[in-house]
GROMACS .gro file of C-alpha atoms in nm:
model
  440
    1MET     CA    1  -5.069  16.896 -11.879
    2LYS     CA    2  -5.010  17.247 -11.747
    3GLN     CA    3  -4.914  17.283 -11.383
    4LEU     CA    4  -5.072  17.562 -11.180
    5SER     CA    5  -4.867  17.700 -10.894
    6LEU     CA    6  -5.033  17.840 -10.586
    7GLY     CA    7  -4.950  17.944 -10.233
    8GLY     CA    8  -5.157  18.013  -9.924
    9GLY     CA    9  -5.234  17.979  -9.556
   10CYS     CA   10  -5.104  18.262  -9.341
   11LEU     CA   11  -4.877  18.119  -9.075
   12GLY     CA   12  -4.631  18.401  -9.035
   13GLY     CA   13  -4.358  18.601  -9.203
   14SER     CA   14  -4.143  18.908  -9.195
   15ALA     CA   15  -4.042  19.189  -9.428
   16HIS     CA   16  -3.852  19.513  -9.433
   17THR     CA   17  -3.972  19.865  -9.512
   18GLY     CA   18  -3.664  20.083  -9.547
   19SER     CA   19  -3.439  20.005  -9.249
   20GLU     CA   20  -3.724  19.917  -9.017
   21GLU     CA   21  -3.806  19.550  -8.973
   22LEU     CA   22  -4.175  19.479  -8.947
   23ARG     CA   23  -4.267  19.135  -8.820
   24HIS     CA   24  -4.609  18.971  -8.839
   25GLU     CA   25  -4.656  18.656  -8.635
   26CYS     CA   26  -4.936  18.415  -8.721
   27ASN     CA   27  -4.973  18.133  -8.467
   28GLY     CA   28  -4.601  18.153  -8.388
   29ASN     CA   29  -4.479  18.010  -8.718
   30LYS     CA   30  -4.262  18.172  -8.983
   31LEU     CA   31  -4.320  18.112  -9.352
   32ILE     CA   32  -4.215  18.166  -9.711
   33VAL     CA   33  -4.373  18.195 -10.059
   34GLU     CA   34  -4.401  18.154 -10.416
   35ASP     CA   35  -4.417  18.257 -10.774
   36MET     CA   36  -4.400  18.516 -11.040
   37ALA     CA   37  -4.148  18.798 -11.041
   38LEU     CA   38  -4.180  18.964 -10.706
   39ALA     CA   39  -4.060  18.957 -10.344
   40VAL     CA   40  -3.877  19.110 -10.051
   41GLY     CA   41  -3.782  19.464  -9.961
   42SER     CA   42  -4.000  19.754 -10.059
   43ASP     CA   43  -3.897  20.120 -10.038
   44GLU     CA   44  -4.251  20.253 -10.073
   45HIS     CA   45  -4.416  20.394  -9.760
   46ILE     CA   46  -4.756  20.554  -9.711
   47GLU     CA   47  -4.923  20.679  -9.392
   48PRO     CA   48  -5.127  20.393  -9.234
   49HIS     CA   49  -5.473  20.356  -9.097
   50SER     CA   50  -5.636  20.058  -8.926
   51GLY     CA   51  -5.825  19.746  -9.038
   52SER     CA   52  -5.932  19.410  -8.889
   53GLY     CA   53  -6.125  19.085  -8.937
   54SER     CA   54  -6.223  18.740  -8.803
   55ALA     CA   55  -6.309  18.389  -8.929
   56SER     CA   56  -6.476  18.051  -8.873
   57ALA     CA   57  -6.389  17.723  -9.049
   58SER     CA   58  -6.483  17.454  -9.300
   59SER     CA   59  -6.258  17.241  -9.527
   60MET     CA   60  -6.154  17.165  -9.887
   61SER     CA   61  -5.931  16.881 -10.004
   62GLY     CA   62  -5.673  16.906  -9.730
   63LEU     CA   63  -5.707  17.284  -9.705
   64SER     CA   64  -5.892  17.457  -9.427
   65ILE     CA   65  -6.113  17.742  -9.548
   66HIS     CA   66  -6.232  17.990  -9.289
   67ASP     CA   67  -6.567  18.123  -9.407
   68HIS     CA   68  -6.681  18.459  -9.281
   69ALA     CA   69  -7.046  18.394  -9.199
   70GLY     CA   70  -7.258  18.705  -9.189
   71ASP     CA   71  -6.985  18.916  -9.351
   72ALA     CA   72  -7.031  18.891  -9.727
   73ALA     CA   73  -6.769  19.159  -9.795
   74LYS     CA   74  -6.490  18.965  -9.630
   75PRO     CA   75  -6.319  18.668  -9.804
   76ALA     CA   76  -6.222  18.344  -9.636
   77THR     CA   77  -5.872  18.280  -9.505
   78LEU     CA   78  -5.694  17.968  -9.623
   79ALA     CA   79  -5.502  17.764  -9.371
   80VAL     CA   80  -5.306  17.440  -9.350
   81ASP     CA   81  -5.362  17.165  -9.095
   82GLY     CA   82  -5.605  17.383  -8.904
   83HIS     CA   83  -5.370  17.681  -8.866
   84SER     CA   84  -5.489  18.026  -8.965
   85GLY     CA   85  -5.478  18.381  -8.832
   86CYS     CA   86  -5.364  18.595  -9.125
   87ASN     CA   87  -5.298  18.957  -9.029
   88TYR     CA   88  -5.377  19.082  -9.378
   89ASP     CA   89  -5.739  19.169  -9.452
   90LEU     CA   90  -5.807  19.212  -9.825
   91ARG     CA   91  -6.021  19.515  -9.747
   92ASP     CA   92  -5.706  19.690  -9.621
   93LEU     CA   93  -5.528  19.654  -9.956
   94VAL     CA   94  -5.503  19.937 -10.210
   95GLN     CA   95  -5.412  19.842 -10.566
   96LEU     CA   96  -5.101  20.020 -10.699
   97GLY     CA   97  -5.049  19.849 -11.033
   98LYS     CA   98  -5.012  19.526 -11.226
   99LEU     CA   99  -4.689  19.330 -11.194
  100GLY     CA  100  -4.759  19.049 -11.439
  101SER     CA  101  -4.978  18.762 -11.545
  102GLY     CA  102  -4.940  18.409 -11.677
  103ASN     CA  103  -5.066  18.053 -11.653
  104SER     CA  104  -5.036  18.062 -11.276
  105GLY     CA  105  -5.237  18.379 -11.219
  106THR     CA  106  -5.232  18.757 -11.216
  107VAL     CA  107  -5.006  18.946 -10.977
  108MET     CA  108  -5.077  19.297 -10.854
  109LYS     CA  109  -4.867  19.541 -10.655
  110VAL     CA  110  -5.074  19.649 -10.355
  111LEU     CA  111  -5.039  19.858 -10.040
  112HIS     CA  112  -5.139  19.711  -9.705
  113VAL     CA  113  -5.258  20.036  -9.550
  114PRO     CA  114  -5.243  19.952  -9.175
  115SER     CA  115  -4.875  19.850  -9.193
  116SER     CA  116  -4.778  20.085  -9.482
  117ARG     CA  117  -4.620  19.784  -9.650
  118VAL     CA  118  -4.612  19.731 -10.026
  119ILE     CA  119  -4.671  19.363 -10.105
  120ALA     CA  120  -4.772  19.145 -10.398
  121LYS     CA  121  -5.119  18.996 -10.440
  122LYS     CA  122  -5.159  18.698 -10.669
  123THR     CA  123  -5.507  18.596 -10.780
  124ILE     CA  124  -5.576  18.252 -10.929
  125VAL     CA  125  -5.906  18.112 -11.053
  126ILE     CA  126  -5.946  17.744 -10.967
  127GLU     CA  127  -6.202  17.525 -11.138
  128GLN     CA  128  -6.412  17.327 -10.894
  129ASN     CA  129  -6.341  16.955 -10.860
  130ASN     CA  130  -5.992  17.002 -11.008
  131ALA     CA  131  -5.803  16.751 -10.794
  132ILE     CA  132  -5.466  16.819 -10.958
  133VAL     CA  133  -5.476  17.190 -10.884
  134LYS     CA  134  -5.600  17.134 -10.529
  135GLN     CA  135  -5.319  16.885 -10.470
  136GLN     CA  136  -5.066  17.137 -10.594
  137ILE     CA  137  -5.214  17.407 -10.370
  138TYR     CA  138  -5.187  17.179 -10.071
  139ARG     CA  139  -4.831  17.078 -10.164
  140GLU     CA  140  -4.716  17.438 -10.178
  141LEU     CA  141  -4.904  17.540  -9.865
  142THR     CA  142  -4.750  17.250  -9.679
  143ILE     CA  143  -4.401  17.346  -9.790
  144MET     CA  144  -4.452  17.712  -9.704
  145ARG     CA  145  -4.585  17.619  -9.363
  146SER     CA  146  -4.294  17.388  -9.283
  147VAL     CA  147  -3.999  17.595  -9.406
  148ALA     CA  148  -3.861  17.865  -9.177
  149GLU     CA  149  -3.758  18.211  -9.298
  150HIS     CA  150  -3.444  18.215  -9.513
  151ARG     CA  151  -3.260  18.490  -9.700
  152ASN     CA  152  -3.285  18.302 -10.032
  153ILE     CA  153  -3.649  18.189 -10.009
  154VAL     CA  154  -3.939  18.425 -10.086
  155GLU     CA  155  -4.163  18.501  -9.790
  156PHE     CA  156  -4.534  18.432  -9.760
  157TYR     CA  157  -4.787  18.657  -9.586
  158GLY     CA  158  -5.122  18.485  -9.623
  159ALA     CA  159  -5.392  18.345  -9.851
  160HIS     CA  160  -5.765  18.401  -9.894
  161ASN     CA  161  -6.041  18.207 -10.067
  162LEU     CA  162  -6.295  18.433 -10.238
  163SER     CA  163  -6.660  18.344 -10.295
  164SER     CA  164  -6.738  18.062 -10.536
  165ASP     CA  165  -6.865  18.155 -10.881
  166SER     CA  166  -7.168  17.934 -10.916
  167ILE     CA  167  -7.204  18.016 -11.286
  168ASN     CA  168  -6.851  17.928 -11.395
  169GLY     CA  169  -6.789  17.676 -11.119
  170SER     CA  170  -6.467  17.841 -11.004
  171ASN     CA  171  -6.304  17.991 -10.696
  172ASP     CA  172  -6.054  18.275 -10.669
  173VAL     CA  173  -5.757  18.214 -10.442
  174VAL     CA  174  -5.564  18.524 -10.338
  175ILE     CA  175  -5.207  18.482 -10.220
  176LEU     CA  176  -5.017  18.760 -10.043
  177MET     CA  177  -4.639  18.759 -10.068
  178GLU     CA  178  -4.330  18.975 -10.063
  179TYR     CA  179  -4.289  19.240 -10.328
  180MET     CA  180  -3.958  19.216 -10.519
  181ASN     CA  181  -3.902  19.555 -10.674
  182CYS     CA  182  -3.653  19.438 -10.939
  183GLY     CA  183  -3.871  19.147 -11.049
  184SER     CA  184  -3.754  18.813 -11.183
  185LEU     CA  185  -3.447  18.738 -11.392
  186ASP     CA  186  -3.686  18.674 -11.680
  187THR     CA  187  -3.843  19.019 -11.642
  188ILE     CA  188  -3.500  19.183 -11.613
  189THR     CA  189  -3.380  19.014 -11.932
  190ARG     CA  190  -3.692  19.117 -12.124
  191THR     CA  191  -3.651  19.475 -12.002
  192TYR     CA  192  -3.288  19.478 -12.116
  193LYS     CA  193  -3.386  19.364 -12.465
  194SER     CA  194  -3.671  19.616 -12.481
  195LEU     CA  195  -3.440  19.905 -12.386
  196GLN     CA  196  -3.201  19.795 -12.660
  197ARG     CA  197  -3.479  19.779 -12.922
  198ARG     CA  198  -3.587  20.129 -12.827
  199GLY     CA  199  -3.231  20.257 -12.854
  200ILE     CA  200  -3.211  20.354 -12.486
  201LEU     CA  201  -2.927  20.107 -12.436
  202ALA     CA  202  -2.665  20.073 -12.708
  203ALA     CA  203  -2.638  19.724 -12.855
  204ASN     CA  204  -2.273  19.617 -12.875
  205ARG     CA  205  -2.282  19.370 -13.163
  206SER     CA  206  -1.915  19.282 -13.119
  207TYR     CA  207  -1.958  19.173 -12.755
  208PRO     CA  208  -2.132  18.834 -12.725
  209VAL     CA  209  -2.256  18.867 -12.364
  210GLN     CA  210  -2.565  19.054 -12.242
  211GLU     CA  211  -2.419  19.367 -12.082
  212TRP     CA  212  -2.631  19.353 -11.766
  213PHE     CA  213  -2.493  19.006 -11.684
  214SER     CA  214  -2.142  19.051 -11.823
  215LYS     CA  215  -1.965  19.100 -11.489
  216PRO     CA  216  -1.865  18.770 -11.327
  217VAL     CA  217  -1.967  18.898 -10.983
  218ILE     CA  218  -2.331  18.922 -11.098
  219ILE     CA  219  -2.348  18.563 -11.225
  220SER     CA  220  -2.157  18.436 -10.922
  221ARG     CA  221  -2.393  18.602 -10.672
  222ILE     CA  222  -2.699  18.473 -10.857
  223ALA     CA  223  -2.558  18.121 -10.874
  224TYR     CA  224  -2.459  18.125 -10.506
  225SER     CA  225  -2.803  18.240 -10.393
  226VAL     CA  226  -2.982  17.974 -10.597
  227LEU     CA  227  -2.749  17.701 -10.469
  228ASN     CA  228  -2.777  17.826 -10.112
  229GLY     CA  229  -3.158  17.828 -10.127
  230LEU     CA  230  -3.167  17.480 -10.279
  231SER     CA  231  -2.918  17.349 -10.023
  232TYR     CA  232  -3.125  17.493  -9.738
  233LEU     CA  233  -3.441  17.325  -9.864
  234TYR     CA  234  -3.269  16.989  -9.903
  235GLU     CA  235  -3.046  16.985  -9.596
  236ASN     CA  236  -3.321  17.093  -9.358
  237TYR     CA  237  -3.640  16.956  -9.516
  238LYS     CA  238  -3.533  16.704  -9.784
  239ILE     CA  239  -3.715  16.919 -10.041
  240ILE     CA  240  -3.609  16.970 -10.402
  241HIS     CA  241  -3.745  17.263 -10.600
  242ARG     CA  242  -3.777  17.099 -10.946
  243ASP     CA  243  -3.863  17.419 -11.132
  244ILE     CA  244  -3.554  17.640 -11.142
  245LYS     CA  245  -3.582  17.893 -11.426
  246PRO     CA  246  -3.539  18.272 -11.472
  247SER     CA  247  -3.899  18.355 -11.380
  248ASN     CA  248  -3.862  18.176 -11.044
  249VAL     CA  249  -3.552  18.366 -10.931
  250LEU     CA  250  -3.640  18.708 -10.789
  251ILE     CA  251  -3.425  19.009 -10.702
  252ASN     CA  252  -3.470  19.334 -10.510
  253SER     CA  253  -3.275  19.658 -10.489
  254LYS     CA  254  -3.131  19.563 -10.151
  255GLY     CA  255  -2.925  19.297 -10.324
  256ARG     CA  256  -3.137  18.998 -10.216
  257ILE     CA  257  -3.194  18.702 -10.448
  258LYS     CA  258  -3.474  18.458 -10.364
  259LEU     CA  259  -3.634  18.144 -10.501
  260CYS     CA  260  -4.008  18.124 -10.546
  261ASP     CA  261  -4.279  17.887 -10.674
  262PHE     CA  262  -4.295  17.563 -10.476
  263GLY     CA  263  -4.599  17.424 -10.654
  264VAL     CA  264  -4.400  17.138 -10.804
  265SER     CA  265  -4.156  17.089 -10.517
  266ARG     CA  266  -4.152  16.761 -10.331
  267LYS     CA  267  -3.995  16.592 -10.033
  268LEU     CA  268  -3.736  16.334 -10.129
  269ASN     CA  269  -3.766  15.975 -10.014
  270ASN     CA  270  -3.425  15.815  -9.960
  271SER     CA  271  -3.270  16.110 -10.148
  272ILE     CA  272  -3.440  16.027 -10.481
  273ALA     CA  273  -3.761  16.119 -10.659
  274ASP     CA  274  -3.934  15.970 -10.960
  275THR     CA  275  -4.221  16.197 -11.062
  276PHE     CA  276  -4.237  16.397 -11.385
  277VAL     CA  277  -4.329  16.756 -11.296
  278GLY     CA  278  -4.186  17.101 -11.349
  279THR     CA  279  -4.096  17.312 -11.648
  280SER     CA  280  -3.994  17.070 -11.923
  281THR     CA  281  -3.764  17.313 -12.107
  282TYR     CA  282  -3.526  17.326 -11.809
  283MET     CA  283  -3.561  16.959 -11.711
  284SER     CA  284  -3.252  16.743 -11.679
  285PRO     CA  285  -3.206  16.441 -11.910
  286GLU     CA  286  -3.267  16.190 -11.630
  287ARG     CA  287  -3.603  16.344 -11.547
  288ILE     CA  288  -3.719  16.350 -11.907
  289GLN     CA  289  -3.625  15.983 -11.941
  290GLY     CA  290  -3.831  15.902 -11.631
  291ASN     CA  291  -3.529  15.797 -11.426
  292LYS     CA  292  -3.496  15.861 -11.057
  293TYR     CA  293  -3.317  16.183 -10.979
  294THR     CA  294  -3.171  16.392 -10.697
  295THR     CA  295  -3.108  16.759 -10.633
  296LYS     CA  296  -2.864  16.751 -10.926
  297GLY     CA  297  -3.168  16.795 -11.152
  298ASP     CA  298  -3.192  17.152 -11.021
  299VAL     CA  299  -2.819  17.198 -11.085
  300TRP     CA  300  -2.877  17.120 -11.455
  301SER     CA  301  -3.156  17.379 -11.466
  302LEU     CA  302  -2.926  17.635 -11.301
  303GLY     CA  303  -2.664  17.575 -11.571
  304LEU     CA  304  -2.915  17.632 -11.853
  305MET     CA  305  -3.040  17.946 -11.682
  306LEU     CA  306  -2.689  18.093 -11.648
  307ILE     CA  307  -2.614  18.030 -12.017
  308GLU     CA  308  -2.941  18.202 -12.104
  309LEU     CA  309  -2.858  18.506 -11.888
  310LEU     CA  310  -2.517  18.543 -12.050
  311THR     CA  311  -2.617  18.490 -12.414
  312GLY     CA  312  -2.976  18.614 -12.412
  313GLU     CA  313  -3.087  18.288 -12.574
  314PHE     CA  314  -3.220  17.961 -12.435
  315PRO     CA  315  -2.926  17.721 -12.498
  316LEU     CA  316  -3.141  17.446 -12.651
  317GLY     CA  317  -3.332  17.648 -12.906
  318GLY     CA  318  -3.196  17.998 -12.948
  319HIS     CA  319  -2.994  18.155 -13.229
  320ASN     CA  320  -3.259  18.087 -13.495
  321ASP     CA  321  -3.265  17.717 -13.406
  322THR     CA  322  -3.607  17.688 -13.245
  323PRO     CA  323  -3.719  17.329 -13.171
  324ASP     CA  324  -4.017  17.196 -13.365
  325GLY     CA  325  -4.245  17.162 -13.064
  326ILE     CA  326  -4.194  17.029 -12.713
  327LEU     CA  327  -4.117  16.673 -12.822
  328ASP     CA  328  -3.832  16.794 -13.042
  329LEU     CA  329  -3.695  16.995 -12.749
  330LEU     CA  330  -3.712  16.697 -12.512
  331GLN     CA  331  -3.536  16.480 -12.767
  332ARG     CA  332  -3.262  16.739 -12.798
  333ILE     CA  333  -3.209  16.746 -12.421
  334VAL     CA  334  -3.178  16.367 -12.410
  335ASN     CA  335  -2.997  16.288 -12.736
  336GLU     CA  336  -2.780  16.588 -12.823
  337PRO     CA  337  -2.453  16.684 -12.650
  338ALA     CA  338  -2.479  16.886 -12.329
  339PRO     CA  339  -2.532  17.260 -12.388
  340LYS     CA  340  -2.222  17.476 -12.359
  341LEU     CA  341  -2.138  17.842 -12.382
  342PRO     CA  342  -2.058  17.954 -12.739
  343SER     CA  343  -1.686  17.983 -12.811
  344SER     CA  344  -1.721  18.359 -12.863
  345VAL     CA  345  -1.859  18.391 -12.509
  346ILE     CA  346  -1.598  18.163 -12.353
  347LYS     CA  347  -1.323  18.391 -12.487
  348VAL     CA  348  -1.443  18.688 -12.278
  349LEU     CA  349  -1.523  18.503 -11.953
  350PRO     CA  350  -1.287  18.392 -11.673
  351PRO     CA  351  -1.195  18.020 -11.686
  352ASP     CA  352  -1.342  17.939 -11.343
  353MET     CA  353  -1.679  18.080 -11.453
  354VAL     CA  354  -1.680  17.864 -11.767
  355ASN     CA  355  -1.578  17.558 -11.562
  356PHE     CA  356  -1.857  17.621 -11.311
  357ILE     CA  357  -2.124  17.631 -11.583
  358ASP     CA  358  -1.977  17.323 -11.751
  359LEU     CA  359  -2.005  17.129 -11.421
  360CYS     CA  360  -2.375  17.223 -11.403
  361CYS     CA  361  -2.447  17.105 -11.758
  362VAL     CA  362  -2.308  16.751 -11.744
  363LYS     CA  363  -2.559  16.507 -11.894
  364VAL     CA  364  -2.463  16.208 -11.678
  365GLU     CA  365  -2.610  16.285 -11.338
  366LYS     CA  366  -2.342  16.115 -11.129
  367ASP     CA  367  -2.072  16.325 -11.298
  368ARG     CA  368  -2.261  16.653 -11.255
  369GLY     CA  369  -2.163  16.891 -10.975
  370SER     CA  370  -2.358  16.858 -10.650
  371LEU     CA  371  -2.498  17.150 -10.449
  372GLN     CA  372  -2.223  17.130 -10.187
  373GLU     CA  373  -1.944  17.084 -10.442
  374LEU     CA  374  -2.058  17.386 -10.640
  375LEU     CA  375  -2.097  17.602 -10.329
  376LYS     CA  376  -1.723  17.543 -10.271
  377HIS     CA  377  -1.627  17.610 -10.633
  378PRO     CA  378  -1.361  17.886 -10.678
  379PHE     CA  379  -1.600  18.089 -10.896
  380ILE     CA  380  -1.844  18.107 -10.603
  381VAL     CA  381  -1.590  18.143 -10.322
  382ARG     CA  382  -1.394  18.434 -10.473
  383PHE     CA  383  -1.705  18.654 -10.482
  384ARG     CA  384  -1.814  18.578 -10.125
  385THR     CA  385  -1.670  18.910 -10.004
  386LYS     CA  386  -1.810  19.237  -9.875
  387GLU     CA  387  -1.682  19.416 -10.185
  388SER     CA  388  -1.873  19.172 -10.405
  389THR     CA  389  -2.188  19.214 -10.195
  390ASP     CA  390  -2.165  19.592 -10.228
  391ALA     CA  391  -2.104  19.566 -10.604
  392PHE     CA  392  -2.412  19.349 -10.648
  393LYS     CA  393  -2.625  19.592 -10.445
  394LEU     CA  394  -2.517  19.877 -10.671
  395TRP     CA  395  -2.608  19.663 -10.973
  396THR     CA  396  -2.957  19.596 -10.836
  397LYS     CA  397  -3.015  19.969 -10.780
  398ASP     CA  398  -2.924  20.035 -11.145
  399ILE     CA  399  -3.153  19.754 -11.253
  400ARG     CA  400  -3.441  19.899 -11.054
  401ARG     CA  401  -3.387  20.239 -11.217
  402TRP     CA  402  -3.403  20.082 -11.564
  403MET     CA  403  -3.708  19.877 -11.468
  404GLN     CA  404  -3.883  20.197 -11.362
  405GLU     CA  405  -3.788  20.359 -11.692
  406GLU     CA  406  -3.947  20.067 -11.877
  407ARG     CA  407  -4.265  20.082 -11.664
  408ASN     CA  408  -4.298  20.456 -11.728
  409TYR     CA  409  -4.256  20.398 -12.102
  410LYS     CA  410  -4.523  20.129 -12.107
  411LYS     CA  411  -4.759  20.348 -11.907
  412GLU     CA  412  -4.710  20.645 -12.140
  413THR     CA  413  -4.749  20.423 -12.446
  414SER     CA  414  -5.070  20.275 -12.308
  415GLU     CA  415  -5.214  20.617 -12.223
  416HIS     CA  416  -5.121  20.750 -12.569
  417SER     CA  417  -5.284  20.449 -12.734
  418MET     CA  418  -5.603  20.500 -12.531
  419LEU     CA  419  -5.610  20.869 -12.625
  420LEU     CA  420  -5.572  20.789 -12.995
  421LYS     CA  421  -5.850  20.532 -12.969
  422LYS     CA  422  -6.075  20.783 -12.795
  423GLN     CA  423  -6.004  21.043 -13.064
  424HIS     CA  424  -6.071  20.786 -13.336
  425ASN     CA  425  -6.404  20.695 -13.179
  426THR     CA  426  -6.493  21.064 -13.147
  427ASN     CA  427  -6.412  21.125 -13.517
  428ASP     CA  428  -6.619  20.822 -13.617
  429THR     CA  429  -6.914  20.956 -13.419
  430ARG     CA  430  -6.883  21.300 -13.578
  431HIS     CA  431  -6.857  21.147 -13.924
  432SER     CA  432  -7.166  20.934 -13.860
  433ARG     CA  433  -7.364  21.237 -13.743
  434HIS     CA  434  -7.251  21.435 -14.048
  435MET     CA  435  -7.361  21.157 -14.283
  436THR     CA  436  -7.697  21.130 -14.109
  437SER     CA  437  -7.745  21.507 -14.134
  438SER     CA  438  -7.655  21.504 -14.506
  439LEU     CA  439  -7.913  21.237 -14.578
  440LYS     CA  440  -8.182  21.449 -14.419
   0.00000   0.00000   0.00000
């Protein structure tokens, strides 16, 4: 059963435009966000103008929906536990481009004109009477409402419920969140491979590590940020993420790394959980077997993700060894030895980095590294310096430049394809007219 991740309910948040901090307070609470290759820190700035709105309330499966009676052009504002007051009116948003799409919705890059802030707008169609989706919406809204602002958690700006489609029996939910101008680790990896295929980046066949992730400082900073975000969620709220994967780790050109997508997160009871949710490909063995698990399940997922970043292949199905369906993959996770870095990769990496990844990928949960143990690991500690922070920031700026190069290429390719199609249609029309004239 596919899980749909959502976010909503504007209760507060903050963001940065250049060096100026802009803060939006909604009922005095601060919040965070969610999914899909975007988040904090935009450099874009456009001259603002004003916009406003108001709301009244009804309810939906634990969510409060503020309907705008007498104002058909204005969507409703979602809220949690009766709290609302979103400062972002959808009528004040100008679409700048598409960021991505998937099972969990379509994400657009938009400008909030009154504040001159570039943010991300995610739109999700929800079938009516879908209790599972509504429960997941409420779960994520509840988490976003309860968790205070943190440097490794994506921020949340608000959510709106658009008019119901009486024909298709669906509702659009619009979620506003931070814009991450470098995208997700998944997007970055795909861009790297695309640039290599196009010959823009040289492919070094003799070096077994993806060049963009070859420096230990890059992997260390990513690992630290993920662990720090997970530790914050657990230590302060007893929440585990349960869906750590490249597409849920977001980066911006200011050197920030943040977690997103809390649709399958859950509060722990007595430090254990026993529900089967999340992305099965990154699930730990104990979760697949239906055993109770702790935050170490996310540590396993982190280990798989780091191996994937270094090698460019998912460790349980890459290198021309694709599993025969999901059941085959799950059986591999449970029955085969724990995934490890290939020997060719181990030779070019520092020993403490290899040891760190090995501690993440231990099959027996009790022997696997914990969040706190790994945060104190030498591979993490030795890169917790200002020099390392500056080096990572420079890396993110290079990544953003390459991401822009890829976007420009895709835009030009799309425009060229549309032009060729238009010319083809024009030629077909001329040929048809010529044939008709000849028959006469």
